PDB file of C-alpha atoms in Angstrom:
ATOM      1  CA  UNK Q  14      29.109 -11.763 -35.996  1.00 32.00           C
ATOM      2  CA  UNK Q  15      29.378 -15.072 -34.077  1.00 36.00           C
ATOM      3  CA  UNK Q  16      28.240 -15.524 -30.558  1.00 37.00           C
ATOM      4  CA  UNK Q  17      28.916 -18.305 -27.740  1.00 38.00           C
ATOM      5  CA  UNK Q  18      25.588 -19.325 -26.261  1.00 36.00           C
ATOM      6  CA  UNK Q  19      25.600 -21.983 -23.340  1.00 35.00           C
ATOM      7  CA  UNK Q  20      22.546 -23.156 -21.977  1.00 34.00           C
ATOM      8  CA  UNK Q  21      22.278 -25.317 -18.942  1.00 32.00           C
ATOM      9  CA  UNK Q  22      19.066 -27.423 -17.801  1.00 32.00           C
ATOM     10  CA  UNK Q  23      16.546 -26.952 -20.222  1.00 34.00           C
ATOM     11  CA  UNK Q  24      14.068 -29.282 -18.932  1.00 34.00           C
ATOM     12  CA  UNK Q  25      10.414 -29.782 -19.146  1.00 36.00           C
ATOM     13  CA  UNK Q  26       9.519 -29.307 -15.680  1.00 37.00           C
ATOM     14  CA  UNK Q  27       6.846 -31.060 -14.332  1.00 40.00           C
ATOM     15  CA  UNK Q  28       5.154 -33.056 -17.159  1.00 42.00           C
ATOM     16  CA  UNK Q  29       4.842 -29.714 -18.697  1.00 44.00           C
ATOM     17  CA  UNK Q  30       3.726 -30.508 -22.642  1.00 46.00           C
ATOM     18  CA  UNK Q  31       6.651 -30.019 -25.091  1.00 44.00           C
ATOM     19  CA  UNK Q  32       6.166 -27.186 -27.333  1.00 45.00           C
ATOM     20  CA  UNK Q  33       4.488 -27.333 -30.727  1.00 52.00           C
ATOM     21  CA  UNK Q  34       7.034 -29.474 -33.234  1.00 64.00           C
ATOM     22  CA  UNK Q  35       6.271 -27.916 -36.854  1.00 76.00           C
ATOM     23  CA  UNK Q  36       8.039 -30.101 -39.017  1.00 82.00           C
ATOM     24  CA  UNK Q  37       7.400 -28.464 -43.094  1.00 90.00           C
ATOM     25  CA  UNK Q  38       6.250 -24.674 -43.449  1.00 93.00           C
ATOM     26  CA  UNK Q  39       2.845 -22.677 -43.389  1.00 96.00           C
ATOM     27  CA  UNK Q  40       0.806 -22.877 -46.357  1.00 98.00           C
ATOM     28  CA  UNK Q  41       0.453 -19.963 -48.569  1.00 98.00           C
ATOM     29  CA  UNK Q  42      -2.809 -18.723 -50.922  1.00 98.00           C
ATOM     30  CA  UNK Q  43      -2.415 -18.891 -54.373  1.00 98.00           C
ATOM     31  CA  UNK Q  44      -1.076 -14.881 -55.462  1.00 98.00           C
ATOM     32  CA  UNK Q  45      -1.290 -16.086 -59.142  1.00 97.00           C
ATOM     33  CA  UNK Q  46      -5.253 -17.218 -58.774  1.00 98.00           C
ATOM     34  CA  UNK Q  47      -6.303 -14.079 -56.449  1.00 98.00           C
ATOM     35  CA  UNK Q  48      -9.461 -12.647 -58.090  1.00 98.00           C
ATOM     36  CA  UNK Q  49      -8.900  -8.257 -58.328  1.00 97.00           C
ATOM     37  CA  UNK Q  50     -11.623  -8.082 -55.397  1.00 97.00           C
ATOM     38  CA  UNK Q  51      -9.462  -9.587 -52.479  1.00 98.00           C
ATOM     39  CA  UNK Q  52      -6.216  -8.197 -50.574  1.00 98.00           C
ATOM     40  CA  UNK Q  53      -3.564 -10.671 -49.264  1.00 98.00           C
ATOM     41  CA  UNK Q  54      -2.012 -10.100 -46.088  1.00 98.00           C
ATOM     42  CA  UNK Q  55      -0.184 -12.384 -43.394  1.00 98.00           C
ATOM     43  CA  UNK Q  56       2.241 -13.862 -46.134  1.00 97.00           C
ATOM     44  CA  UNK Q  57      -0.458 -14.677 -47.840  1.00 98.00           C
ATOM     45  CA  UNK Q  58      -2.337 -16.344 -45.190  1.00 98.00           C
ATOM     46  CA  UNK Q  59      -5.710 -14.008 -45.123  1.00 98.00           C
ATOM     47  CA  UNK Q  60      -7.362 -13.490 -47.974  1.00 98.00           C
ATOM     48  CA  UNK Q  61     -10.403 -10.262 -47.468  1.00 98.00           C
ATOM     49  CA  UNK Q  62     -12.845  -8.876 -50.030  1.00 98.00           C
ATOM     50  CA  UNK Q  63     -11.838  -5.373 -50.286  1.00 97.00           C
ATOM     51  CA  UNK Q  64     -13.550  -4.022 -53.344  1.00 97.00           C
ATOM     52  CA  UNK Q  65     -15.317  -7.571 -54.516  1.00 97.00           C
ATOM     53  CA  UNK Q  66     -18.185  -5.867 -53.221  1.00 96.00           C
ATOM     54  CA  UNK Q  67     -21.629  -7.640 -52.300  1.00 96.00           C
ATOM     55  CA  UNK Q  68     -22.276 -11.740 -53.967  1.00 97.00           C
ATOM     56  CA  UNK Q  69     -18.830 -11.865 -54.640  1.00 98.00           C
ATOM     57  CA  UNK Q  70     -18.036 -15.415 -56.272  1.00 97.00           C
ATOM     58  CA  UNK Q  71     -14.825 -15.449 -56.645  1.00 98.00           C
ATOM     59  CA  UNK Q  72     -12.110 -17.462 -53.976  1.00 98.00           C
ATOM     60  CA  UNK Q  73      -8.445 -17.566 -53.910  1.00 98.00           C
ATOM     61  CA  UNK Q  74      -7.681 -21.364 -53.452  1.00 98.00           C
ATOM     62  CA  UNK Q  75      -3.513 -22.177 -51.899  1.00 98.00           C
ATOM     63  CA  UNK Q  76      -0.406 -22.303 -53.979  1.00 98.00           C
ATOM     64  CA  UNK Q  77       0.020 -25.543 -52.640  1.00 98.00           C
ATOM     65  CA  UNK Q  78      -1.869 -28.813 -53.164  1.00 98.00           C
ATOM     66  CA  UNK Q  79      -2.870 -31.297 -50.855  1.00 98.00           C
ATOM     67  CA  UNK Q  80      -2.166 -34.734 -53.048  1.00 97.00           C
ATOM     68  CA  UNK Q  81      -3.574 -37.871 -53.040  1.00 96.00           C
ATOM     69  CA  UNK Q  82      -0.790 -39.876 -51.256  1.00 95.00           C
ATOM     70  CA  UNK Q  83      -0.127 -36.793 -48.704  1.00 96.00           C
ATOM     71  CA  UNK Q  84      -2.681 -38.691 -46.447  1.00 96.00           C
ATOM     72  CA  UNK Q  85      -5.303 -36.927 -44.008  1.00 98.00           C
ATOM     73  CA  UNK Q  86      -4.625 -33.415 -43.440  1.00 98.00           C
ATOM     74  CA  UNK Q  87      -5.713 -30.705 -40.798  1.00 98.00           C
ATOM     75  CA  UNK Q  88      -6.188 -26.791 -40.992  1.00 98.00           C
ATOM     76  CA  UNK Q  89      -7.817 -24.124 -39.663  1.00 98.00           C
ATOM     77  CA  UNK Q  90     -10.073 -21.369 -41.138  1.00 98.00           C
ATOM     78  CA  UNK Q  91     -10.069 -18.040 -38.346  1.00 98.00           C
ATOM     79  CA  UNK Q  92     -13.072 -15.924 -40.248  1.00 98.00           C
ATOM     80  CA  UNK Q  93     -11.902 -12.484 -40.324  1.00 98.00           C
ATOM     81  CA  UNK Q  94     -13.160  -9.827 -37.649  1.00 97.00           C
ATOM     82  CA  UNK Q  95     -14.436  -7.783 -40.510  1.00 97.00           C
ATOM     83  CA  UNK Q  96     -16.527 -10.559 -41.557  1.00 97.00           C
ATOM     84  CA  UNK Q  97     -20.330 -11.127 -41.203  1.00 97.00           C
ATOM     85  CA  UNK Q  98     -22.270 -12.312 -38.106  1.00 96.00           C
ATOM     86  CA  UNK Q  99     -23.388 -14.837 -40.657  1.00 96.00           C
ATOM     87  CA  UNK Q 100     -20.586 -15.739 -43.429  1.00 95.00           C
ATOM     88  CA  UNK Q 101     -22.253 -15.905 -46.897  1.00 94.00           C
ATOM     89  CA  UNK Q 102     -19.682 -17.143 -48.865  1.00 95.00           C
ATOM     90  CA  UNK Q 103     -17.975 -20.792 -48.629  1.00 98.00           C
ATOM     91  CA  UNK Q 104     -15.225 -22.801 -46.881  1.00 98.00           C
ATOM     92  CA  UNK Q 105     -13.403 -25.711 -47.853  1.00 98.00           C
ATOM     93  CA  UNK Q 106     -11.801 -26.911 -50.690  1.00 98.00           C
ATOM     94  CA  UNK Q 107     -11.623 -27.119 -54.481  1.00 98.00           C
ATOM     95  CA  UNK Q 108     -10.938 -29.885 -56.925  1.00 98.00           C
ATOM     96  CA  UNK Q 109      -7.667 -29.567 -59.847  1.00 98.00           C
ATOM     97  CA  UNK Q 110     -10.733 -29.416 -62.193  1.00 97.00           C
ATOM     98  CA  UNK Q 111     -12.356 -25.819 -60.510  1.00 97.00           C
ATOM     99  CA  UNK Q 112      -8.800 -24.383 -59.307  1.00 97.00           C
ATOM    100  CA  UNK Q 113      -8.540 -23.160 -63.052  1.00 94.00           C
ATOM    101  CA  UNK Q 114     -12.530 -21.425 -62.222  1.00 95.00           C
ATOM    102  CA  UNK Q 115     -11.130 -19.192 -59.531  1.00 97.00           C
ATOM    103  CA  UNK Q 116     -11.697 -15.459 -61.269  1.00 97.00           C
ATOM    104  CA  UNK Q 117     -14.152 -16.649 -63.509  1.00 96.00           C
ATOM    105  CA  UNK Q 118     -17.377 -15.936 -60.853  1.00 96.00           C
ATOM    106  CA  UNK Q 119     -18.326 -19.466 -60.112  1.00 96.00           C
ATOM    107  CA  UNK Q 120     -18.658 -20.624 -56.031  1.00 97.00           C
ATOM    108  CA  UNK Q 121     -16.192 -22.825 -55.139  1.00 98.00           C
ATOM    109  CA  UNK Q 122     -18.853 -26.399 -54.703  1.00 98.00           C
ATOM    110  CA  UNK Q 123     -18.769 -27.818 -58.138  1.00 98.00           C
ATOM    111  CA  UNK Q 124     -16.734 -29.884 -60.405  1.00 98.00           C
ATOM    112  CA  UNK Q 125     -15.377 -32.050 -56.854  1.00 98.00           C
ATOM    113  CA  UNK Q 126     -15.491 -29.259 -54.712  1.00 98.00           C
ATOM    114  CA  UNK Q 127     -16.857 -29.146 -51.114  1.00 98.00           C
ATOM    115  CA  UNK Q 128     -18.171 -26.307 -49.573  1.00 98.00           C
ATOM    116  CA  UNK Q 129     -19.616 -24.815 -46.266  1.00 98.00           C
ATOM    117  CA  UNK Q 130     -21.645 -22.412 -45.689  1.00 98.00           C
ATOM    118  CA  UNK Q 131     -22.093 -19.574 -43.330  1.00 97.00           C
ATOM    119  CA  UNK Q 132     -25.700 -20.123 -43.289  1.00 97.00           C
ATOM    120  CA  UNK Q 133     -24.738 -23.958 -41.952  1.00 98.00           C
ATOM    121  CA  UNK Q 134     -25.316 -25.626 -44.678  1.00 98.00           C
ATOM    122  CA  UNK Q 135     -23.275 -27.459 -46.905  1.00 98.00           C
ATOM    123  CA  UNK Q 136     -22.758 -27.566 -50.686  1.00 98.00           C
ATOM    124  CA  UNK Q 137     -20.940 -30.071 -53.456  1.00 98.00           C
ATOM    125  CA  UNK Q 138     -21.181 -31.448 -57.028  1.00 97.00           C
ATOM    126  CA  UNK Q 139     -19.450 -33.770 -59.626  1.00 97.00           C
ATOM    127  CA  UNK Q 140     -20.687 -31.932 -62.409  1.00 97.00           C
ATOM    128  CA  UNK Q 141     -20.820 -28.381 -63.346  1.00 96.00           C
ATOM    129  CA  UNK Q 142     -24.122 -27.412 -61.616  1.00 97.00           C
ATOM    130  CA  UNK Q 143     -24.009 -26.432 -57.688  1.00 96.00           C
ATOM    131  CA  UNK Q 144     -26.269 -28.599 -55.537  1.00 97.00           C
ATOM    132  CA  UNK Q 145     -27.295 -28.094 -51.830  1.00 98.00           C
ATOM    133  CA  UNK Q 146     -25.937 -31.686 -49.951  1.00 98.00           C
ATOM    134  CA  UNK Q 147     -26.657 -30.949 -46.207  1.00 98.00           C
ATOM    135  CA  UNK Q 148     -28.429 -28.882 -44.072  1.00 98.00           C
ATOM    136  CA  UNK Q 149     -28.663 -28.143 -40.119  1.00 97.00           C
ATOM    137  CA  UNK Q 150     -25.040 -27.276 -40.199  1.00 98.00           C
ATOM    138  CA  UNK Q 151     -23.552 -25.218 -37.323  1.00 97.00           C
ATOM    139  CA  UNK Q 152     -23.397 -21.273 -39.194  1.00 98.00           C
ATOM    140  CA  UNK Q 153     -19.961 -19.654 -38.511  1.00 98.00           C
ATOM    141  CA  UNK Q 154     -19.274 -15.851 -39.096  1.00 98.00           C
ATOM    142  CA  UNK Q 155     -16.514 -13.716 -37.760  1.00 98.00           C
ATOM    143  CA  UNK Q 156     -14.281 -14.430 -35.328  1.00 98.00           C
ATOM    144  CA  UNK Q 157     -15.090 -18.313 -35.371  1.00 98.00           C
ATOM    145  CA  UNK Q 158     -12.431 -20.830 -35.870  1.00 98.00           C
ATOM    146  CA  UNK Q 159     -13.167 -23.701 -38.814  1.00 98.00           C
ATOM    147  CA  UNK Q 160     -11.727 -26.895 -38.661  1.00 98.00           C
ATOM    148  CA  UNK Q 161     -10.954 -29.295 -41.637  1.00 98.00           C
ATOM    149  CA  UNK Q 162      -9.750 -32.861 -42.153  1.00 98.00           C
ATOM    150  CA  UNK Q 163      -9.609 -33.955 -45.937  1.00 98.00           C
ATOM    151  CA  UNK Q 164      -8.963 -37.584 -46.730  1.00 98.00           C
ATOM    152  CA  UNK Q 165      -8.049 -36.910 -50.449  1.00 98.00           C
ATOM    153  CA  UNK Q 166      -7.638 -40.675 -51.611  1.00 97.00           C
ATOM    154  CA  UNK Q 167     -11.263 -40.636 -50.803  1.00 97.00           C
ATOM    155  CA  UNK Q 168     -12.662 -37.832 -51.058  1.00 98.00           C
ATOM    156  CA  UNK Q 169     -13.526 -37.351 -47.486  1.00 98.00           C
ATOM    157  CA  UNK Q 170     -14.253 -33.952 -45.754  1.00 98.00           C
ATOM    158  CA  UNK Q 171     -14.824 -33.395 -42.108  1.00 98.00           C
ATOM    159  CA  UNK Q 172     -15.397 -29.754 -40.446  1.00 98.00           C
ATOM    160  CA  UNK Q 173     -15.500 -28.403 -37.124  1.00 98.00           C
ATOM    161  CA  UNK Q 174     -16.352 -25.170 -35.728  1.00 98.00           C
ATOM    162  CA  UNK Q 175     -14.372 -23.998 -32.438  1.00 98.00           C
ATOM    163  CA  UNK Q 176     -13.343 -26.874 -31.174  1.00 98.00           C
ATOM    164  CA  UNK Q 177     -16.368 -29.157 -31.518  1.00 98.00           C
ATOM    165  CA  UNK Q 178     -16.467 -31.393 -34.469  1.00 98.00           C
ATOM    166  CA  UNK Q 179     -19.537 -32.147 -36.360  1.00 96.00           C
ATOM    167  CA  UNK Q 180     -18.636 -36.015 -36.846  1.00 92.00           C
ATOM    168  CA  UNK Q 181     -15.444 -37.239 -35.085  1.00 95.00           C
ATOM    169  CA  UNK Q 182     -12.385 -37.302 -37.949  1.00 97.00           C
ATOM    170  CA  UNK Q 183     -11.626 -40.405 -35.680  1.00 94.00           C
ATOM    171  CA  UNK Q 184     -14.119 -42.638 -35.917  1.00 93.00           C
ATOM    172  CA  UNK Q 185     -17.183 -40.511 -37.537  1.00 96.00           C
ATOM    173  CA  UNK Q 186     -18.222 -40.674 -41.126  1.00 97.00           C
ATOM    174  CA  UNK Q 187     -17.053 -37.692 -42.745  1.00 98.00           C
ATOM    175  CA  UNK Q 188     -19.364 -34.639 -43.452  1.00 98.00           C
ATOM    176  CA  UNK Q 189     -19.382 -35.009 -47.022  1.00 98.00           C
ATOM    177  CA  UNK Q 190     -17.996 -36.892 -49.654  1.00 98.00           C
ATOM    178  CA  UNK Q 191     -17.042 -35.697 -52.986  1.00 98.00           C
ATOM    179  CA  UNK Q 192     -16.300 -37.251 -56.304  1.00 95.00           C
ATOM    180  CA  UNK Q 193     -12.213 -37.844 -56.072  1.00 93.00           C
ATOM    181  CA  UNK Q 194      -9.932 -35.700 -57.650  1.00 97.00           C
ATOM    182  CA  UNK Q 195      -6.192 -35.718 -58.210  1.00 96.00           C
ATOM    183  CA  UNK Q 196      -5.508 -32.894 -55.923  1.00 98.00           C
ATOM    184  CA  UNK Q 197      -7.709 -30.452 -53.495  1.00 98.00           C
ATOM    185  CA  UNK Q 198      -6.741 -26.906 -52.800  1.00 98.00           C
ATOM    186  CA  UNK Q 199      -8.190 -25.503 -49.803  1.00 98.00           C
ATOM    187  CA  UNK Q 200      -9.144 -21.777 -50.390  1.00 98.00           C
ATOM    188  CA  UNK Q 201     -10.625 -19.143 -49.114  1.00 98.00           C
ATOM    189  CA  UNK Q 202     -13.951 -16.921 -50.475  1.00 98.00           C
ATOM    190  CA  UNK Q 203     -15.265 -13.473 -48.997  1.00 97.00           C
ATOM    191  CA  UNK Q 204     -18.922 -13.540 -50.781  1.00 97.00           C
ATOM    192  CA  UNK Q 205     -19.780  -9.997 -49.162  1.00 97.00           C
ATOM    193  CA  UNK Q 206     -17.294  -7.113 -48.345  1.00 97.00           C
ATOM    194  CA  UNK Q 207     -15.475  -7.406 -45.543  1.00 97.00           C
ATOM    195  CA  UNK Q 208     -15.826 -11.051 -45.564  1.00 98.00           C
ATOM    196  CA  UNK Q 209     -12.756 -13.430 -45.443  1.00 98.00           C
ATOM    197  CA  UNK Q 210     -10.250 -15.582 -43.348  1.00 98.00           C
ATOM    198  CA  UNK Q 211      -6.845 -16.643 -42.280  1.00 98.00           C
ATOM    199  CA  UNK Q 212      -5.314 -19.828 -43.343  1.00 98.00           C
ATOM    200  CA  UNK Q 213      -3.821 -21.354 -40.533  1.00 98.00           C
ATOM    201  CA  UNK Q 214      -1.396 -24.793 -41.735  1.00 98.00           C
ATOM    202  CA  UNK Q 215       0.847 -25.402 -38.889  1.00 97.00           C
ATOM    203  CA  UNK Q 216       0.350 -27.089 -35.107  1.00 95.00           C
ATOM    204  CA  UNK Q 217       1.732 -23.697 -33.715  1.00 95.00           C
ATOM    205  CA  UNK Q 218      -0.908 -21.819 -35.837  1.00 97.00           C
ATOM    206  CA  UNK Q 219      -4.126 -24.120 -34.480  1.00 98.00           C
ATOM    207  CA  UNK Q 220      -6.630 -23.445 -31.720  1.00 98.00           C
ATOM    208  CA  UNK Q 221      -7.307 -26.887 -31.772  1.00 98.00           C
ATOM    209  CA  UNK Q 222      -5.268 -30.294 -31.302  1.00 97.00           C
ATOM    210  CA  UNK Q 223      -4.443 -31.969 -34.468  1.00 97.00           C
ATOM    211  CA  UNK Q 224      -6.803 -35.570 -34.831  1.00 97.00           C
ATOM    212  CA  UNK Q 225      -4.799 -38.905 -34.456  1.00 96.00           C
ATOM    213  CA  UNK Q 226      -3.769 -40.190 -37.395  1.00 94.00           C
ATOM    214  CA  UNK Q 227      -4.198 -36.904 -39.019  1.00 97.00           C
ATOM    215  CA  UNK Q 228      -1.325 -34.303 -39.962  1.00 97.00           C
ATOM    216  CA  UNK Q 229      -1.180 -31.030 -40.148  1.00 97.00           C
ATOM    217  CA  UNK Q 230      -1.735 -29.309 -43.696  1.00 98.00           C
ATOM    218  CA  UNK Q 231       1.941 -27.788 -43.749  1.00 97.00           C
ATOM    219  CA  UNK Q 232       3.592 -31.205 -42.585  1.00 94.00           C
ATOM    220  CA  UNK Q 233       6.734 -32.602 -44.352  1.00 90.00           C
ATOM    221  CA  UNK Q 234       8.655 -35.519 -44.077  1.00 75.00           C
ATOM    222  CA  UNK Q 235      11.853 -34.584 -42.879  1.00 70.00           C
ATOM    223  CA  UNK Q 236      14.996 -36.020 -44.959  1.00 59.00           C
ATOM    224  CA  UNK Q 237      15.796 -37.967 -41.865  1.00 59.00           C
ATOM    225  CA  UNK Q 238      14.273 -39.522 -38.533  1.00 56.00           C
ATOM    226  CA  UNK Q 239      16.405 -40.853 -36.233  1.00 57.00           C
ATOM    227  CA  UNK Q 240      14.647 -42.261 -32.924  1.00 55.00           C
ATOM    228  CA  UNK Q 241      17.631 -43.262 -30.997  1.00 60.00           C
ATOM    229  CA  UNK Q 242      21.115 -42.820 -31.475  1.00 61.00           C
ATOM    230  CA  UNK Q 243      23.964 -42.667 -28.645  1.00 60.00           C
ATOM    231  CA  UNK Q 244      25.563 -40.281 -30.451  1.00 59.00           C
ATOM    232  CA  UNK Q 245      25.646 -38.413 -33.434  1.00 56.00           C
ATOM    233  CA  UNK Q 246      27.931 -36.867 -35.371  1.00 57.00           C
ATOM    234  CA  UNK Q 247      26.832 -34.303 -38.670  1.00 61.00           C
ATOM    235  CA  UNK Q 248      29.231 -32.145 -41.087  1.00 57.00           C
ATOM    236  CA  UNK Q 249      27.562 -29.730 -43.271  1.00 57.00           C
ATOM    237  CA  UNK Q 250      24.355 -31.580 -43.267  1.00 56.00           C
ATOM    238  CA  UNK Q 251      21.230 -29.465 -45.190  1.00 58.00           C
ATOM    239  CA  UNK Q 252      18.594 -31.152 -44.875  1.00 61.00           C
ATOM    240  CA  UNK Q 253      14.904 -31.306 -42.789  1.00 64.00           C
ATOM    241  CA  UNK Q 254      16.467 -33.868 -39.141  1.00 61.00           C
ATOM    242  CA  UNK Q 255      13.961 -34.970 -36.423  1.00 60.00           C
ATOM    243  CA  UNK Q 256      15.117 -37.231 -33.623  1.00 61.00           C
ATOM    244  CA  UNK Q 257      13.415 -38.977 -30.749  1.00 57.00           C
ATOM    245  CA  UNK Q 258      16.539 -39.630 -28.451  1.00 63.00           C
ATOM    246  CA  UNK Q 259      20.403 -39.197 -28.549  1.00 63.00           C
ATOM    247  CA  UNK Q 260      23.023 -39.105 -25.869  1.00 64.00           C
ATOM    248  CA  UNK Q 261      25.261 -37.272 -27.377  1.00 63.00           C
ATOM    249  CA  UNK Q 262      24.862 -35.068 -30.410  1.00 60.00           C
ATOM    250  CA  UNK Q 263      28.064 -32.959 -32.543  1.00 62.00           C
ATOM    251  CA  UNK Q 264      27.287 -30.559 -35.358  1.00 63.00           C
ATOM    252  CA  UNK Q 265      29.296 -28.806 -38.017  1.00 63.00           C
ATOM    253  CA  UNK Q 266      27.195 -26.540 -40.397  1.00 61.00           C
ATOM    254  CA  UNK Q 267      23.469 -28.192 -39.317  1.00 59.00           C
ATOM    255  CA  UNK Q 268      20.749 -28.475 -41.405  1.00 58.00           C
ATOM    256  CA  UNK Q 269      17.671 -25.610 -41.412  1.00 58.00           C
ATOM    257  CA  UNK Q 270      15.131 -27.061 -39.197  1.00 59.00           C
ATOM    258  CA  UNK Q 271      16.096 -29.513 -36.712  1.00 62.00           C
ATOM    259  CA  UNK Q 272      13.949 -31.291 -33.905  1.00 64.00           C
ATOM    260  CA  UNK Q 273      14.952 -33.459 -31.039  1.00 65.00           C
ATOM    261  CA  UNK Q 274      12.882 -34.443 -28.073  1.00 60.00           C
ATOM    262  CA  UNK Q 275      15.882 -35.460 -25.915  1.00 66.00           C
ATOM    263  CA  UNK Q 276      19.253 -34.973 -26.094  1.00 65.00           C
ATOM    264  CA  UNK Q 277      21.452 -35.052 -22.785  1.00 67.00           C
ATOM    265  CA  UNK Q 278      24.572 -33.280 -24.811  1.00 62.00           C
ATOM    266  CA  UNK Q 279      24.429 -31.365 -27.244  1.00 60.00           C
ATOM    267  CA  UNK Q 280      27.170 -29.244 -28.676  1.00 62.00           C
ATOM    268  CA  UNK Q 281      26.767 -27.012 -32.310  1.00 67.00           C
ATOM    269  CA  UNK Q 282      28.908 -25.382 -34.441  1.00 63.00           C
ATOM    270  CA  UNK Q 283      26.900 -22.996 -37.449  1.00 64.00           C
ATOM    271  CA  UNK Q 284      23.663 -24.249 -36.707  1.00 58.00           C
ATOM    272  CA  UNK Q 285      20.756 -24.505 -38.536  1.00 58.00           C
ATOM    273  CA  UNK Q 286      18.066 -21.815 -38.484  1.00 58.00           C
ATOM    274  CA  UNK Q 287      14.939 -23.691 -36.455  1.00 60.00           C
ATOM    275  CA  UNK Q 288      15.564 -25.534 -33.334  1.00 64.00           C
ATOM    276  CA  UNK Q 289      12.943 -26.874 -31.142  1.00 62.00           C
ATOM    277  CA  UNK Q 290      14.367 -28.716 -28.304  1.00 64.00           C
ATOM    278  CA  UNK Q 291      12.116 -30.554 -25.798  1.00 61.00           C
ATOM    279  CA  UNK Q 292      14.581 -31.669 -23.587  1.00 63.00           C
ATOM    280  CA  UNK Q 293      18.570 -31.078 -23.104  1.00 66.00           C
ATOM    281  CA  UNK Q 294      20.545 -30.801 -20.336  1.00 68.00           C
ATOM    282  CA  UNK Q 295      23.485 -29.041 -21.831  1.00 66.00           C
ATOM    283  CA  UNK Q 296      23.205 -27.397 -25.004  1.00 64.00           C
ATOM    284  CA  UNK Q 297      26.548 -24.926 -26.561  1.00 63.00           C
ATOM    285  CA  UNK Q 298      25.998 -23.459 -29.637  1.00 67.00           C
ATOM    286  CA  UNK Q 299      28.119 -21.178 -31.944  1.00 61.00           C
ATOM    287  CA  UNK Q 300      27.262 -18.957 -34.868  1.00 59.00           C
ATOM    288  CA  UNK Q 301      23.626 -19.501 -34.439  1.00 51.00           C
ATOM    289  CA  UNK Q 302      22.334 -18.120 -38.180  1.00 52.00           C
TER     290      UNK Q 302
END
């Protein structure tokens, strides 16, 4: 059933911030590496030990990688409610090398791997044996929001516990730095029942303000930027837009995400299926999906 929206003034008022523009798609946990132990809930954003039981060692890492060309990327850990005062088990992420090691009752620090720990320390090796790199870490349990930047050309790992980084992604030297690898994973380990987390991948998903010069971990390209155009005209496009400023903008069968940060006219025919619109002063749109 098609319907006739029209929309008049839709104006940030006031310097009021424009919402959160999530260009890509959450991140998911791996439902192919998820040890028998752990339930998945949130589309596969939490991960919990259920029936793991107590010195669990086994993690569910994402389905997704973070590459070495994808640049620095951001996330979020929340540790579950159900979880420990003090977490046992270990956040962060794993090399290609131990992704493979995920039900096979190894912790997730070895073989590239970075890990920290609830207990505030930290934990990574090259090889196959586990070695203790840093201590005097803040210890996080439930409730508490992690924080992540991975440099993966480098092997760079910074963390942050609510809000208040333990060396600034910025202009800090990062927490920890691992061997290399030719992709990271990050994951998510319950060590103790009860124990676990939510994955959190996109800016509307974070506590916290993505780092400059950082991304978040769901971020993609889009197929195409434009950051000024006086107008704009699109049939049947299907593809990922963002654009910084156009005049005038016409539509016929739009793309499924679109972005704009100002557009004075705007008129759409079929739309696509995300719109985030920080600033329009007439918007008509018909047969919104």
């Amino acid at each position: 059933m098609s319907r006739l929206m029209l929309r008049a003034a839709i104006l940030a008022q006031g310097g009021t911030a424009a919402p959160p523009i999530d260009i890509g798609s959450t991140w998911q946990l791996d439902v192919t590496r998820r040890p028998a132990g752990y339930t998945l809930s949130d589309g596969n954003q939490t991960a919990i030990n259920a029936s793991g039981g107590t010195n669990y060692q086994r993690w569910v890492p994402t389905a997704k990688a973070i590459l070495t060309s994808d640049g620095r990327r951001y996330w979020e850990v929340l540790c579950a409610a159900s979880s420990a005062a003090t977490f046992d088990g270990y956040l962060g992420v794993v090399s290609a090398e131990q992704r493979e090691e995920f039900n096979a009752g190894n912790n997730p620090i070895t073989l590239g791997s970075i890990g920290w720990r609830g207990n505030g320390t930290l934990w990574s090796s090259n090889t196959a044996t586990s070695s203790q790199r840093v201590t005097g870490l803040p210890g996080f349990g439930a409730g508490d929001v992690l924080m992540f930047v991975l440099d993966p050309a480098n092997a760079h790992l910074w963390i942050g516990k609510n809000g208040i980084w333990h060396s600034d992604p910025v202009s800090g030297a990062a927490t920890w730095t691992a061997g290399g690898s030719t992709a990271f994973y990050p994951q998510i380990q319950g060590r103790n029942s009860g124990d676990g987390g939510t994955l959190r991948s996109l800016s509307s998903q974070f506590s916290y303000p993505v780092p400059p010069d950082v991304r978040a971990l769901g971020f993609e390209d889009p197929d195409l930027s434009i950051f000024e155009a006086h107008a704009y005209f699109e049939f049947g496009w299907d593809k990922n837009l963002s654009v910084g400023e156009v005049d005038a903008w016409l539509v016929f069968g739009g793309g499924t995400r679109f972005t704009t940060a100002t557009a004075p006219q705007f008129v759409d025919y079929g739309g696509g299926k995300a719109l985030t619109a920080a600033h329009t002063s007439l918007y008509i749109e018909v047969e919104l999906p």
